[in-house]
Coordinates of C-alpha atoms in Angstrom, one line a residue:
M1 CA -0.5 25.0 11.9
A2 CA -0.9 21.8 10.0
R3 CA 2.1 20.1 8.8
T4 CA 2.6 19.3 5.2
P5 CA 2.2 15.5 4.6
V6 CA 4.8 13.0 3.7
L7 CA 4.1 11.8 0.1
A8 CA 4.5 8.2 -0.5
A9 CA 3.7 5.7 -3.4
G10 CA 3.4 1.8 -3.7
G11 CA 1.4 -1.1 -5.0
I12 CA -0.9 -3.7 -4.7
V13 CA 1.4 -6.2 -6.1
L14 CA -0.1 -9.4 -7.6
R15 CA 1.8 -12.5 -9.0
Q16 CA -0.1 -14.9 -11.2
A17 CA -0.9 -18.1 -9.4
E18 CA -4.1 -20.1 -8.5
P19 CA -5.4 -18.0 -6.6
P20 CA -3.3 -15.0 -7.5
L21 CA -0.9 -14.0 -4.8
V22 CA -0.5 -10.4 -3.2
A23 CA 3.1 -9.1 -1.8
V24 CA 3.3 -8.1 1.6
V25 CA 6.6 -7.1 3.1
R26 CA 8.1 -7.5 6.8
L27 CA 10.1 -4.4 7.8
R28 CA 13.1 -4.9 10.1
K29 CA 12.1 -1.8 12.1
G30 CA 9.2 -2.7 14.3
N31 CA 8.9 -6.3 12.6
E32 CA 5.6 -5.1 11.0
W33 CA 3.9 -6.6 7.9
C34 CA 2.9 -4.0 5.3
L35 CA 2.0 -3.3 1.8
P36 CA 5.3 -2.2 -0.4
K37 CA 5.8 1.5 -0.4
G38 CA 8.0 4.4 0.2
K39 CA 8.6 8.2 0.1
L40 CA 9.1 10.2 -3.1
D41 CA 12.5 11.3 -3.9
H42 CA 12.7 15.1 -4.8
G43 CA 11.2 15.9 -8.2
E44 CA 9.8 12.1 -8.6
T45 CA 6.3 11.4 -9.6
P46 CA 4.1 9.2 -7.4
R47 CA 3.9 6.6 -10.3
A48 CA 7.7 6.4 -10.7
A49 CA 8.2 6.5 -6.8
A50 CA 5.7 3.6 -6.7
E51 CA 7.6 1.4 -9.3
R52 CA 10.9 2.0 -7.6
E53 CA 9.9 1.5 -4.1
V54 CA 8.1 -1.8 -5.1
M55 CA 11.1 -3.1 -6.9
E56 CA 13.5 -2.2 -3.8
E57 CA 11.1 -3.8 -1.3
T58 CA 10.0 -6.9 -3.2
G59 CA 13.1 -7.5 -5.4
H60 CA 10.8 -8.0 -8.4
D61 CA 10.5 -5.9 -11.7
V62 CA 6.8 -5.1 -12.0
A63 CA 4.5 -3.9 -14.6
V64 CA 2.5 -0.8 -13.2
H65 CA -1.2 -0.7 -14.2
E66 CA -4.0 1.5 -13.0
F67 CA -4.2 3.9 -10.1
L68 CA -6.2 2.1 -7.3
G69 CA -6.6 4.8 -4.6
T70 CA -4.9 6.9 -1.8
L71 CA -4.3 5.9 1.9
A72 CA -4.1 9.0 4.3
Y73 CA -3.0 8.7 7.9
E74 CA -1.1 10.0 10.8
T75 CA 2.2 9.0 11.7
R76 CA 4.7 10.1 14.7
G77 CA 6.4 12.4 12.2
G78 CA 3.0 13.7 10.9
P79 CA 0.5 13.0 8.2
K80 CA 1.3 10.8 5.4
V81 CA -0.3 10.3 2.1
V82 CA 0.3 7.1 0.2
H83 CA -0.9 6.6 -3.5
Y84 CA -1.3 2.9 -4.8
W85 CA -1.3 1.3 -8.2
R86 CA -2.1 -2.3 -9.4
M87 CA 1.1 -4.0 -10.3
E88 CA 2.1 -7.3 -11.6
A89 CA 5.4 -9.0 -10.8
G90 CA 7.3 -11.9 -12.2
H91 CA 7.6 -15.2 -10.6
T92 CA 11.4 -14.7 -9.8
P93 CA 13.1 -11.7 -8.0
V94 CA 15.7 -9.7 -10.1
R95 CA 17.4 -8.0 -7.2
E96 CA 18.1 -8.5 -3.4
L97 CA 15.6 -6.8 -0.9
M98 CA 16.8 -3.4 0.3
R99 CA 18.3 -3.9 4.0
D100 CA 15.0 -2.2 5.6
V101 CA 13.1 -5.3 4.4
K102 CA 13.4 -8.7 6.4
A103 CA 11.1 -10.6 4.1
V104 CA 8.4 -10.8 1.4
D105 CA 5.6 -13.1 1.3
W106 CA 3.2 -13.7 -1.4
L107 CA -0.4 -14.7 -0.1
P108 CA -3.8 -15.0 -1.4
L109 CA -5.7 -12.0 -0.8
G110 CA -7.7 -12.8 2.4
E111 CA -4.4 -14.1 4.0
A112 CA -2.6 -11.0 2.8
V113 CA -5.2 -8.9 4.7
E114 CA -4.9 -10.8 7.8
R115 CA -1.0 -10.6 7.8
L116 CA -1.0 -6.9 7.6
S117 CA 0.1 -5.3 10.9
R118 CA -1.7 -2.1 10.6
G119 CA -5.6 -2.0 10.5
Y120 CA -5.9 0.8 8.0
E121 CA -3.7 -1.1 5.6
R122 CA -6.0 -4.1 6.3
A123 CA -9.2 -2.0 5.6
F124 CA -7.6 -0.6 2.3
L125 CA -6.4 -3.9 0.8
Q126 CA -9.8 -5.6 1.8
Q127 CA -11.6 -2.6 -0.2
V128 CA -9.2 -2.4 -3.3
G129 CA -7.9 -5.9 -3.3
P130 CA -10.9 -7.5 -5.2
M131 CA -10.8 -4.7 -7.7
A132 CA -7.2 -5.2 -8.5
M133 CA -7.9 -9.1 -8.8
A134 CA -10.5 -8.2 -11.1
A135 CA -8.5 -5.9 -13.1
A136 CA -5.8 -8.3 -13.4
N137 CA -8.4 -11.0 -14.8
G138 CA -9.8 -8.5 -17.1
L139 CA -13.2 -8.9 -15.6
A140 CA -15.8 -6.0 -14.8
Q141 CA -16.4 -8.0 -11.4
V142 CA -15.0 -11.0 -9.7
D143 CA -16.1 -12.8 -6.6
V144 CA -13.0 -12.8 -4.6
S145 CA -13.8 -14.7 -1.4
I146 CA -11.9 -13.3 1.7
D147 CA -11.9 -15.7 4.6
R148 CA -14.5 -13.9 6.7
A149 CA -14.6 -16.5 9.5
A150 CA -12.7 -14.2 11.8
E151 CA -15.3 -11.5 11.0
P152 CA -16.5 -9.3 12.6
R153 CA -13.2 -7.7 13.0
R154 CA -12.6 -4.1 14.5
V155 CA -10.4 -2.0 12.3
E156 CA -7.9 -0.5 14.6
T157 CA -6.4 3.1 14.1
S158 CA -4.1 5.0 15.8
R159 CA -5.2 6.1 19.0
D160 CA -4.1 9.7 18.2
F161 CA -5.7 9.9 14.9
Q162 CA -7.7 13.0 14.0
P163 CA -9.8 13.8 11.2
W164 CA -7.9 16.0 8.5
P165 CA -8.5 19.6 8.7
R166 CA -10.2 21.0 5.5
S167 CA -7.1 23.3 4.8
L168 CA -4.9 20.1 4.5
M169 CA -7.7 18.3 2.6
Q170 CA -7.8 21.0 0.0
R171 CA -3.9 21.1 -0.3
M172 CA -3.9 17.3 -0.9
R173 CA -6.6 17.7 -3.6
D174 CA -4.4 20.3 -5.2
W175 CA -1.6 18.3 -5.1
L176 CA -3.2 15.2 -6.6
R177 CA -4.6 17.3 -9.6
R178 CA -1.0 18.2 -10.4
A179 CA 0.7 14.9 -9.7
V180 CA -1.4 12.2 -11.0

C-alpha cells in the first residue's frame, strides 16, 4: 500500500539586482542548502502555504506570481510533493528567520543551482530558474547563462528512489486539480 504524500509548497524567490538573485536557505538540521519551502497546515491552500513558508524561512515579505511546477521525491518519511511559485522579495527582511533556518543567501542563478545540496532541487532550479527570470523581466524568453564550466554534472538522486506507482500519480493529479 502506497503512503499518502506529504504536501508542501515553496518559492523560487527572486530579488531585483544585476543579475537578479535567487534565495537559498541553509537548514540547521543536516546543514543542507535548499529552496525555501514547507508543509501545508491543515486546511491551507498550497499557494498560501508557499507564501507563509517563504516568509518564515527567508524573513522577507514576498509577492507571489505564477505557478512554476511541482517537484515530487521520496524522503525517509515517505513521498513528498512540493508546489513552487515564482516570488519576488524586497531588499530588506521584515522578520527574523525561523529557528530551523541557519542562513539565507541571495545568489545569481548559476551559483544558487550549485549551492543546493540535493540533486533533484538543483535539476529543478536549473530547469525553471531561467523561466522565472524571464517572467520577472516580462520577457517571453531570456538567455540566462548558468555557469556550465562544471558540466557535465551528474544529478544525484536518493539511492532508494523508486518511480511513482500509477495509483499514487493519479491521486496526485486529482489533488492538484482540486488544489491549484
